[in-house]
Structures are given as structure tokens and as C-alpha cells.
Amino acid sequence: MSASETIHVPPREGRAVTVPEGGVVRIVDRDGGQVADMWAFNAHDVREHLSAMHTRAGVDRLFPLVGEAFLTTRRRPILIFERDDTPAIHDMLIAPCDPERYEGLGVEGWHASCEENLLRTMADLGHGDIWVPQSLNLFMNIPVGADTELGWEPAQTRAGDSVTFRAAMEAIVVVSACPQDIVPINNCDPTAIDIELPAS
Amino acid sequence: MSASETIHVPPREGRAVTVPEGGVVRIVDRDGGQVADMWAFNAHDVREHLSAMHTRAGVDRLFPLVGEAFLTTRRRPILIFERDDTPAIHDMLIAPCDPERYEGLGVEGWHASCEENLLRTMADLGHGDIWVPQSLNLFMNIPVGADTELGWEPAQTRAGDSVTFRAAMEAIVVVSACPQDIVPINNCDPTAIDIELPAS
């Protein structure tokens, strides 16, 4: 399946695409070892959005399997998990990085963050007043230990690895190429992400 | 420590209290085996609220231990987990029940829900436009399996079991005595919850 359109997300930045109902969107880790924070909103009512807590309740699992659906705040499918051409390590537990995260890590002055990328991208689309939902953290390696302890490990994706979703409703999909360069989740070297909209 | 004030939350209903900075709030499962969905908001800016995703990132665990803090969307402590006089089984992964949940379970017509209890309670306080955060589901028994599968088991609390928090900022605390009577999390018999504000 060739990409009819590719949106390049530069390192540390965010981009949005609107995917029609039934359309396919693929998120590609171009260089490997890079986390992509992702959100999906009902294009006609952004208060309805991909919701981690409703998705977990729907699939009885911390993260859906291929073939299962990510659900919205109204418990409706928004994205179907169609393919996973990665080591199948993703996260839906950890908050997107934000200015307070970097402040807490000792950064002085401004640092790019996934939250800022989301808020700017949505504001550019006229949605300046959202509350930040739990992100779907693609490729992010947060192992859950037997005692429910969480680790922070480098992403295991190789260059070109991707995940593919089919939209169950018209959706605004936002992707941030995570700028985290202190905690080693991006192997301390933030790189780019591609959003592909394959020809259907 | 005697309770200077007790707010009774009838079965299937919700109530709110405002806890001053440094104040203590105790949530009591009066009859045992009952889930209490709980939220906490900065009393001066409800867009800052107890956030599961920020809390997990702060404590590196699915649920804080006694002595640790629940963090807000701005990564600031809002509630300190002071005591746990229960079997220490709680959840912060599952969405509060809502009308769509009961519709999906085959209920015809209206059914009380934790989401409705939250929204009504907050609207009564003048906060009619919130986005529903992940609830802190006290006493809720959602085991996480080795394969990250989630179970739905009856609450293990005994009558009078309680958890105690200290507010790290002035907070609106909302508690819903979960009305779920189909899935067995409340032993299929929803009962009451007490909110105690002990004398300090």
C-alpha cells in the first residue's frame, strides 16, 4: 500500500491530520527508537476523543491488541488497530511531557514538549480550549512490573517500523515527535515521525 | 481522631466537599464491598485536577503507596496518601461508569452513574463545563494480569474500611458511591460511602 500523502513531523514538533471515516493512517518511526505521542478527536465534537480509561474498560487490557478498537469518552470506536509492524511495545499510562516535566528535570528556560505541541496544533485548528487527554504513546517502552512498578526504557523500534489505524469516525489525529532528551525513552536523541495517509 | 463532620453519600449518589490546604479527608466504605469513585480539583482553578497519568509518571507505579502524592495536571501534589486501612486494592485505570456503559450492558432507560454524579455535583458548584478526568476508584478490585489483562472482581473492603488523604492545596473532592449493579465490582449491591473531615 503506497502512501498517497505523507506529513512529516520534524523532531520535537507536532502535526495534525483529519482522517475521514474509514480512512487509514499510519504512524512511522522513520529513524527508530523514537516515541510518538498521539491523540484522536471526533472531528465534529472534540470533547469526544480517544480515551485511555474507556479503551481499557472496553478491551480489558492496558493496551488494545491488533484488531481491537480505541474507544472515545462516549465508548464509541474511533480508531481500529489494524497493523502493528513494530516490537509491539506501546504505552497508554504516562502523561505527555509538558513544561512542568522539564522544570522538574532541572531544565532552565523553555523546552519543547508534547503537551505544547498538542495545544498549539489544536489551537491552529480553532480548538483552543481543550483539556489534555491521556496520550497514546506509540513505541514508548514503559514496562509494568509484577508489583505494578513502571520502568522508563528506550524505545525498541527500528527505522521504518509503523502502526496502522483505520478511523471509525472522522477524526483529527495529532502526533508529536516526543522531544524528551533527558529521560532515555527516545534514546536521548529525539528524531522525526511520519504520518502516512495511504491511498485506499 | 474523631470526625468533626461527616458527609453521607447515599448509594448510587455523589457529594462534594471542599478541603482546605493541610486538611484531612477520609473516605469510608460503611458497609464493605463498595467502590467509591473520587476526583479532586484545585478549588481555585478546576482545570488543574488530580491526574492519573501525571500521578503514575510521578510515582513510577500504577497507584501511589501510602506516603506518596497524587499529582495534578500541573504535576503538583494535590492529595497526600496518608493512611490505607483497607486491603489496599484500588484502581486508577478504569473509566467511571456513564450512561453509555449501562446502555452497552443492556440497561433500558436511565441508570445512575458515577459520571452523572460528578457532572451534577460540579455543576451545582458552578463548574458546569468540565471534561471528566480519570477517576480514582477507591476499593475497586481490577487485578492486572501478567499479560496486562484486567479483571473485574468484587471489592474486598470490610465494613468501616477507609482511606485517608491530606490536601496539599485547597481542593474540591467529589465522591460517588458507584451505582454499578451488573458487573460485580460492588458485589452487585451498591451501598453508601461516608466522607469524613476529621478535626485537625
Tab-separated table of C-alpha atoms in Angstrom:
chain	number	residue	atom	x	y	z
A	1	MET	CA	0.000	0.000	0.000
A	2	SER	CA	1.684	3.231	-1.094
A	3	ALA	CA	1.281	6.483	0.739
A	4	SER	CA	-0.785	8.999	-1.161
A	5	GLU	CA	0.216	11.658	1.324
A	6	THR	CA	2.933	11.901	3.939
A	7	ILE	CA	3.017	14.533	6.662
A	8	HIS	CA	6.487	14.889	8.080
A	9	VAL	CA	6.648	15.635	11.812
A	10	PRO	CA	10.059	17.183	12.483
A	11	PRO	CA	11.895	16.216	15.686
A	12	ARG	CA	10.312	17.824	18.796
A	13	GLU	CA	7.310	19.147	16.817
A	14	GLY	CA	3.646	18.217	16.344
A	15	ARG	CA	1.288	17.954	13.366
A	16	ALA	CA	-2.404	17.184	12.866
A	17	VAL	CA	-4.284	15.402	10.101
A	18	THR	CA	-8.002	14.896	9.599
A	19	VAL	CA	-8.771	11.303	8.689
A	20	PRO	CA	-12.146	10.533	7.099
A	21	GLU	CA	-14.365	7.787	8.467
A	22	GLY	CA	-12.992	4.537	7.066
A	23	GLY	CA	-9.671	6.156	6.203
A	24	VAL	CA	-6.295	4.729	7.162
A	25	VAL	CA	-3.485	6.492	8.995
A	26	ARG	CA	-0.046	5.032	9.574
A	27	ILE	CA	2.480	6.387	12.067
A	28	VAL	CA	6.062	5.652	11.076
A	29	ASP	CA	9.163	5.825	13.247
A	30	ARG	CA	11.483	6.945	10.431
A	31	ASP	CA	14.777	6.519	12.208
A	32	GLY	CA	13.865	4.092	15.006
A	33	GLY	CA	13.921	4.417	18.779
A	34	GLN	CA	11.541	7.398	18.842
A	35	VAL	CA	8.287	7.848	20.762
A	36	ALA	CA	5.227	9.381	19.051
A	37	ASP	CA	2.601	10.854	21.377
A	38	MET	CA	-0.772	10.681	19.653
A	39	TRP	CA	-4.327	11.878	20.250
A	40	ALA	CA	-7.551	11.444	18.267
A	41	PHE	CA	-10.617	13.680	18.475
A	42	ASN	CA	-14.054	13.392	16.886
A	43	ALA	CA	-13.669	15.980	14.089
A	44	HIS	CA	-17.211	17.237	14.709
A	45	ASP	CA	-17.038	17.461	18.519
A	46	VAL	CA	-13.569	17.483	20.034
A	47	ARG	CA	-14.967	16.909	23.520
A	48	GLU	CA	-15.422	13.339	22.303
A	49	HIS	CA	-11.918	11.959	21.974
A	50	LEU	CA	-9.853	8.801	22.216
A	51	SER	CA	-9.941	7.954	25.917
A	52	ALA	CA	-7.462	5.623	27.564
A	53	MET	CA	-9.725	4.866	30.520
A	54	HIS	CA	-12.677	3.949	28.311
A	55	THR	CA	-10.466	1.944	25.962
A	56	ARG	CA	-9.006	-0.107	28.824
A	57	ALA	CA	-12.526	-0.798	30.121
A	58	GLY	CA	-13.538	-1.853	26.620
A	59	VAL	CA	-10.694	-4.268	25.899
A	60	ASP	CA	-9.991	-5.424	29.493
A	61	ARG	CA	-6.294	-4.797	28.926
A	62	LEU	CA	-3.759	-1.988	29.385
A	63	PHE	CA	-3.409	-1.609	25.607
A	64	PRO	CA	-5.547	-2.953	22.741
A	65	LEU	CA	-4.426	-5.833	20.569
A	66	VAL	CA	-4.385	-5.624	16.772
A	67	GLY	CA	-7.999	-5.944	15.642
A	68	GLU	CA	-9.363	-4.169	18.692
A	69	ALA	CA	-10.639	-0.607	18.928
A	70	PHE	CA	-9.605	2.521	20.779
A	71	LEU	CA	-12.776	3.972	22.287
A	72	THR	CA	-13.877	7.529	22.915
A	73	THR	CA	-15.226	9.237	26.001
A	74	ARG	CA	-18.636	8.069	24.727
A	75	ARG	CA	-17.386	4.455	24.439
A	76	ARG	CA	-17.552	4.516	20.638
A	77	PRO	CA	-14.738	3.196	18.447
A	78	ILE	CA	-12.629	5.991	16.990
A	79	LEU	CA	-9.561	4.109	15.734
A	80	ILE	CA	-9.290	0.420	14.856
A	81	PHE	CA	-5.817	-1.001	15.495
A	82	GLU	CA	-5.195	-2.574	12.076
A	83	ARG	CA	-1.490	-3.457	11.992
A	84	ASP	CA	1.499	-3.333	14.275
A	85	ASP	CA	4.790	-3.597	12.418
A	86	THR	CA	6.905	-2.885	15.493
A	87	PRO	CA	8.061	-4.881	18.550
A	88	ALA	CA	4.523	-4.158	19.884
A	89	ILE	CA	5.660	-2.068	22.840
A	90	HIS	CA	3.429	0.957	23.421
A	91	ASP	CA	2.147	2.944	26.388
A	92	MET	CA	-1.164	4.493	27.405
A	93	LEU	CA	-0.369	5.176	31.089
A	94	ILE	CA	2.070	8.079	31.123
A	95	ALA	CA	1.259	11.772	30.714
A	96	PRO	CA	2.655	13.620	27.705
A	97	CYS	CA	5.691	15.702	28.631
A	98	ASP	CA	4.887	19.304	29.479
A	99	PRO	CA	6.741	22.399	30.713
A	100	GLU	CA	6.416	21.266	34.351
A	101	ARG	CA	8.028	17.918	33.447
A	102	TYR	CA	11.153	19.619	32.160
A	103	GLU	CA	11.187	22.084	35.037
A	104	GLY	CA	11.109	19.075	37.374
A	105	LEU	CA	14.013	17.526	35.479
A	106	GLY	CA	16.079	20.661	36.059
A	107	VAL	CA	15.803	22.260	32.631
A	108	GLU	CA	16.139	26.045	32.747
A	109	GLY	CA	14.116	28.055	30.252
A	110	TRP	CA	11.831	26.772	27.501
A	111	HIS	CA	11.907	23.171	26.342
A	112	ALA	CA	9.684	21.767	23.599
A	113	SER	CA	7.010	19.390	24.932
A	114	CYS	CA	4.334	17.070	23.592
A	115	GLU	CA	1.637	18.941	25.527
A	116	GLU	CA	2.639	22.249	23.961
A	117	ASN	CA	2.732	20.595	20.538
A	118	LEU	CA	-0.815	19.287	21.066
A	119	LEU	CA	-2.177	22.580	22.354
A	120	ARG	CA	-0.614	24.642	19.569
A	121	THR	CA	-1.738	22.215	16.865
A	122	MET	CA	-5.311	22.124	18.149
A	123	ALA	CA	-5.421	25.906	18.622
A	124	ASP	CA	-4.343	26.313	14.984
A	125	LEU	CA	-7.445	24.271	14.060
A	126	GLY	CA	-9.681	26.518	16.156
A	127	HIS	CA	-9.794	24.267	19.207
A	128	GLY	CA	-8.010	26.439	21.733
A	129	ASP	CA	-9.828	25.303	24.838
A	130	ILE	CA	-9.269	21.555	25.175
A	131	TRP	CA	-8.324	19.666	28.335
A	132	VAL	CA	-5.313	17.462	27.522
A	133	PRO	CA	-6.356	13.792	27.266
A	134	GLN	CA	-4.101	10.849	28.155
A	135	SER	CA	-1.882	10.388	25.114
A	136	LEU	CA	-1.462	7.172	23.205
A	137	ASN	CA	2.324	6.899	23.440
A	138	LEU	CA	3.322	4.862	20.428
A	139	PHE	CA	6.631	2.975	20.592
A	140	MET	CA	7.087	4.100	24.239
A	141	ASN	CA	8.692	1.429	26.402
A	142	ILE	CA	7.193	1.575	29.887
A	143	PRO	CA	7.379	-1.963	31.300
A	144	VAL	CA	4.845	-2.766	34.035
A	145	GLY	CA	6.483	-4.883	36.713
A	146	ALA	CA	4.868	-7.606	38.809
A	147	ASP	CA	4.493	-5.119	41.649
A	148	THR	CA	2.897	-2.651	39.154
A	149	GLU	CA	6.110	-0.636	39.098
A	150	LEU	CA	6.727	1.289	35.883
A	151	GLY	CA	10.053	1.483	34.060
A	152	TRP	CA	11.313	4.130	31.619
A	153	GLU	CA	13.214	2.296	28.896
A	154	PRO	CA	14.472	3.241	25.428
A	155	ALA	CA	12.044	2.677	22.557
A	156	GLN	CA	12.780	-0.614	20.774
A	157	THR	CA	11.518	0.363	17.309
A	158	ARG	CA	13.770	0.005	14.274
A	159	ALA	CA	13.897	2.527	11.427
A	160	GLY	CA	10.712	2.334	9.373
A	161	ASP	CA	8.626	0.492	11.970
A	162	SER	CA	4.988	1.578	11.927
A	163	VAL	CA	1.500	1.145	13.332
A	164	THR	CA	-1.640	1.415	11.215
A	165	PHE	CA	-5.119	2.515	12.272
A	166	ARG	CA	-8.448	2.784	10.469
A	167	ALA	CA	-10.701	5.618	11.569
A	168	ALA	CA	-14.155	4.540	12.745
A	169	MET	CA	-15.330	8.165	12.605
A	170	GLU	CA	-13.927	11.328	11.022
A	171	ALA	CA	-11.077	12.134	13.363
A	172	ILE	CA	-8.479	14.799	13.992
A	173	VAL	CA	-5.272	12.868	14.701
A	174	VAL	CA	-2.437	14.765	16.356
A	175	VAL	CA	1.093	13.370	16.517
A	176	SER	CA	4.013	14.792	18.469
A	177	ALA	CA	7.576	13.589	17.841
A	178	CYS	CA	8.430	13.487	21.549
A	179	PRO	CA	11.181	15.976	22.490
A	180	GLN	CA	12.213	14.111	25.639
A	181	ASP	CA	16.027	14.144	25.654
A	182	ILE	CA	16.764	13.663	29.370
A	183	VAL	CA	14.872	10.519	30.330
A	184	PRO	CA	16.138	7.863	27.836
A	185	ILE	CA	12.783	6.906	26.255
A	186	ASN	CA	13.945	8.322	22.890
A	187	ASN	CA	17.469	7.026	23.345
A	188	CYS	CA	18.303	10.646	24.301
A	189	ASP	CA	18.176	11.643	20.618
A	190	PRO	CA	14.737	12.903	19.521
A	191	THR	CA	14.089	12.224	15.835
A	192	ALA	CA	11.248	12.649	13.337
A	193	ILE	CA	7.955	10.821	12.792
A	194	ASP	CA	5.981	10.436	9.566
A	195	ILE	CA	2.205	10.388	9.332
A	196	GLU	CA	1.175	8.476	6.211
A	197	LEU	CA	-2.296	8.547	4.698
A	198	PRO	CA	-2.191	5.546	2.352
A	199	ALA	CA	-4.308	5.512	-0.791
A	200	SER	CA	-7.410	3.452	-0.047
B	1	MET	CA	-9.074	11.142	65.528
B	2	SER	CA	-12.826	11.887	65.690
B	3	ALA	CA	-14.783	13.145	62.740
B	4	SER	CA	-15.829	16.739	63.145
B	5	GLU	CA	-18.048	16.444	60.104
B	6	THR	CA	-19.389	13.505	58.130
B	7	ILE	CA	-20.987	13.820	54.706
B	8	HIS	CA	-23.106	10.801	53.915
B	9	VAL	CA	-23.095	9.718	50.277
B	10	PRO	CA	-26.220	7.627	49.717
B	11	PRO	CA	-25.992	4.566	47.489
B	12	ARG	CA	-25.709	5.490	43.769
B	13	GLU	CA	-25.272	9.225	44.528
B	14	GLY	CA	-22.426	11.745	44.642
B	15	ARG	CA	-21.339	14.505	47.002
B	16	ALA	CA	-18.590	17.144	47.071
B	17	VAL	CA	-16.587	18.667	49.888
B	18	THR	CA	-14.038	21.457	49.848
B	19	VAL	CA	-10.952	20.530	51.843
B	20	PRO	CA	-8.599	23.317	52.952
B	21	GLU	CA	-4.876	23.122	52.290
B	22	GLY	CA	-3.477	20.869	55.009
B	23	GLY	CA	-6.904	19.450	55.816
B	24	VAL	CA	-7.661	15.750	56.101
B	25	VAL	CA	-10.394	13.829	54.275
B	26	ARG	CA	-11.243	10.199	54.946
B	27	ILE	CA	-13.358	8.049	52.627
B	28	VAL	CA	-15.154	5.248	54.470
B	29	ASP	CA	-16.763	2.162	52.976
B	30	ARG	CA	-19.558	1.970	55.571
B	31	ASP	CA	-20.897	-1.457	54.711
B	32	GLY	CA	-17.950	-3.018	52.883
B	33	GLY	CA	-17.559	-4.272	49.325
B	34	GLN	CA	-18.390	-0.910	47.760
B	35	VAL	CA	-16.423	1.152	45.239
B	36	ALA	CA	-16.058	4.937	45.675
B	37	ASP	CA	-15.172	6.886	42.530
B	38	MET	CA	-13.316	10.017	43.544
B	39	TRP	CA	-11.966	13.164	41.918
B	40	ALA	CA	-10.034	16.156	43.284
B	41	PHE	CA	-9.850	19.624	41.700
B	42	ASN	CA	-7.852	22.722	42.625
B	43	ALA	CA	-10.604	24.770	44.297
B	44	HIS	CA	-9.302	27.928	42.617
B	45	ASP	CA	-8.879	26.536	39.095
B	46	VAL	CA	-10.717	23.312	38.341
B	47	ARG	CA	-8.779	22.829	35.107
B	48	GLU	CA	-5.975	21.775	37.444
B	49	HIS	CA	-7.103	18.460	38.894
B	50	LEU	CA	-5.854	15.138	40.205
B	51	SER	CA	-4.476	13.414	37.117
B	52	ALA	CA	-3.873	9.683	36.929
B	53	MET	CA	-1.365	9.973	34.091
B	54	HIS	CA	0.724	12.588	35.894
B	55	THR	CA	0.497	10.679	39.178
B	56	ARG	CA	1.729	7.441	37.582
B	57	ALA	CA	4.631	9.339	35.997
B	58	GLY	CA	5.411	10.848	39.390
B	59	VAL	CA	5.432	7.656	41.445
B	60	ASP	CA	6.565	5.204	38.712
B	61	ARG	CA	3.732	2.868	39.691
B	62	LEU	CA	0.096	2.225	38.718
B	63	PHE	CA	-1.117	3.516	42.102
B	64	PRO	CA	0.699	5.501	44.800
B	65	LEU	CA	1.839	3.936	48.054
B	66	VAL	CA	0.951	5.390	51.443
B	67	GLY	CA	3.173	8.435	51.926
B	68	GLU	CA	3.213	9.302	48.241
B	69	ALA	CA	1.272	12.057	46.484
B	70	PHE	CA	-1.416	12.207	43.853
B	71	LEU	CA	-0.343	14.864	41.356
B	72	THR	CA	-2.304	17.336	39.285
B	73	THR	CA	-2.231	18.134	35.595
B	74	ARG	CA	0.490	20.621	36.552
B	75	ARG	CA	2.477	17.890	38.366
B	76	ARG	CA	1.838	19.441	41.785
B	77	PRO	CA	0.745	17.373	44.796
B	78	ILE	CA	-2.969	17.739	45.491
B	79	LEU	CA	-3.609	14.829	47.890
B	80	ILE	CA	-1.099	13.026	50.080
B	81	PHE	CA	-1.980	9.367	50.649
B	82	GLU	CA	-1.775	9.314	54.459
B	83	ARG	CA	-3.362	6.031	55.550
B	84	ASP	CA	-4.850	2.944	53.964
B	85	ASP	CA	-6.983	0.937	56.376
B	86	THR	CA	-8.246	-1.449	53.693
B	87	PRO	CA	-6.827	-4.491	51.860
B	88	ALA	CA	-5.005	-1.864	49.705
B	89	ILE	CA	-6.767	-2.732	46.464
B	90	HIS	CA	-7.654	0.346	44.415
B	91	ASP	CA	-7.847	1.289	40.754
B	92	MET	CA	-6.845	4.283	38.655
B	93	LEU	CA	-7.176	2.700	35.189
B	94	ILE	CA	-10.889	2.296	34.544
B	95	ALA	CA	-13.338	4.992	33.432
B	96	PRO	CA	-16.178	5.974	35.765
B	97	CYS	CA	-19.445	4.383	34.717
B	98	ASP	CA	-21.592	6.568	32.484
B	99	PRO	CA	-24.874	6.291	30.563
B	100	GLU	CA	-23.143	4.628	27.598
B	101	ARG	CA	-21.702	1.975	29.936
B	102	TYR	CA	-25.149	0.904	31.075
B	103	GLU	CA	-26.529	1.115	27.555
B	104	GLY	CA	-23.733	-1.241	26.489
B	105	LEU	CA	-24.644	-3.601	29.333
B	106	GLY	CA	-28.215	-3.790	28.054
B	107	VAL	CA	-29.900	-1.481	30.554
B	108	GLU	CA	-33.015	0.172	29.130
B	109	GLY	CA	-33.816	3.676	30.304
B	110	TRP	CA	-31.934	5.795	32.827
B	111	HIS	CA	-29.406	4.282	35.239
B	112	ALA	CA	-27.483	6.274	37.836
B	113	SER	CA	-23.784	6.621	37.002
B	114	CYS	CA	-20.607	7.968	38.572
B	115	GLU	CA	-20.070	10.320	35.613
B	116	GLU	CA	-23.514	11.839	36.034
B	117	ASN	CA	-22.917	12.157	39.778
B	118	LEU	CA	-19.662	14.022	39.121
B	119	LEU	CA	-21.138	16.332	36.493
B	120	ARG	CA	-24.189	17.203	38.570
B	121	THR	CA	-22.147	17.784	41.714
B	122	MET	CA	-19.667	20.032	39.919
B	123	ALA	CA	-22.436	21.920	38.091
B	124	ASP	CA	-24.067	22.626	41.463
B	125	LEU	CA	-20.794	24.286	42.464
B	126	GLY	CA	-20.780	26.421	39.324
B	127	HIS	CA	-18.394	24.226	37.329
B	128	GLY	CA	-20.690	23.055	34.559
B	129	ASP	CA	-18.132	22.729	31.802
B	130	ILE	CA	-15.531	20.244	32.964
B	131	TRP	CA	-14.040	17.378	30.962
B	132	VAL	CA	-14.334	14.199	33.050
B	133	PRO	CA	-10.917	13.185	34.421
B	134	GLN	CA	-9.837	9.615	35.118
B	135	SER	CA	-11.402	8.756	38.467
B	136	LEU	CA	-9.507	7.456	41.455
B	137	ASN	CA	-11.559	4.286	42.028
B	138	LEU	CA	-11.153	3.553	45.715
B	139	PHE	CA	-11.677	-0.041	46.856
B	140	MET	CA	-12.144	-1.134	43.208
B	141	ASN	CA	-10.644	-4.552	42.506
B	142	ILE	CA	-9.206	-4.593	38.985
B	143	PRO	CA	-6.319	-7.089	39.024
B	144	VAL	CA	-3.668	-6.539	36.347
B	145	GLY	CA	-2.515	-9.877	34.969
B	146	ALA	CA	0.949	-10.818	33.775
B	147	ASP	CA	-0.224	-10.278	30.191
B	148	THR	CA	-1.626	-6.843	31.268
B	149	GLU	CA	-5.142	-8.260	31.175
B	150	LEU	CA	-7.594	-6.565	33.525
B	151	GLY	CA	-10.115	-8.370	35.731
B	152	TRP	CA	-13.360	-7.079	37.240
B	153	GLU	CA	-13.613	-8.523	40.751
B	154	PRO	CA	-15.742	-7.733	43.821
B	155	ALA	CA	-14.365	-5.098	46.177
B	156	GLN	CA	-12.599	-6.723	49.145
B	157	THR	CA	-13.218	-3.981	51.716
B	158	ARG	CA	-14.883	-4.793	55.035
B	159	ALA	CA	-17.435	-2.552	56.728
B	160	GLY	CA	-15.728	0.555	58.073
B	161	ASP	CA	-12.551	0.271	56.000
B	162	SER	CA	-11.201	3.658	54.978
B	163	VAL	CA	-8.502	5.618	53.201
B	164	THR	CA	-7.183	8.949	54.456
B	165	PHE	CA	-5.720	11.828	52.456
B	166	ARG	CA	-4.236	15.189	53.372
B	167	ALA	CA	-4.863	18.011	50.922
B	168	ALA	CA	-1.719	19.696	49.611
B	169	MET	CA	-3.822	22.543	48.193
B	170	GLU	CA	-7.397	23.679	48.746
B	171	ALA	CA	-9.329	21.036	46.859
B	172	ILE	CA	-12.849	20.183	45.777
B	173	VAL	CA	-13.165	16.454	46.439
B	174	VAL	CA	-16.060	14.635	44.756
B	175	VAL	CA	-17.089	11.123	45.776
B	176	SER	CA	-19.619	8.899	44.022
B	177	ALA	CA	-20.958	5.741	45.673
B	178	CYS	CA	-20.702	3.673	42.493
B	179	PRO	CA	-24.129	2.507	41.238
B	180	GLN	CA	-22.732	-0.404	39.223
B	181	ASP	CA	-25.078	-3.356	39.903
B	182	ILE	CA	-24.463	-5.529	36.839
B	183	VAL	CA	-20.699	-6.045	36.738
B	184	PRO	CA	-19.864	-7.493	40.221
B	185	ILE	CA	-17.381	-4.825	41.386
B	186	ASN	CA	-19.798	-3.754	44.163
B	187	ASN	CA	-20.860	-7.325	44.887
B	188	CYS	CA	-23.998	-6.424	42.834
B	189	ASP	CA	-25.357	-4.478	45.814
B	190	PRO	CA	-24.444	-0.754	45.725
B	191	THR	CA	-24.216	0.733	49.210
B	192	ALA	CA	-23.287	4.053	50.807
B	193	ILE	CA	-19.978	5.843	51.375
B	194	ASP	CA	-19.086	8.361	54.084
B	195	ILE	CA	-16.801	11.342	53.627
B	196	GLU	CA	-15.274	12.277	56.981
B	197	LEU	CA	-13.484	15.537	57.682
B	198	PRO	CA	-11.652	14.762	60.944
B	199	ALA	CA	-10.927	17.544	63.393
B	200	SER	CA	-7.309	18.587	62.921
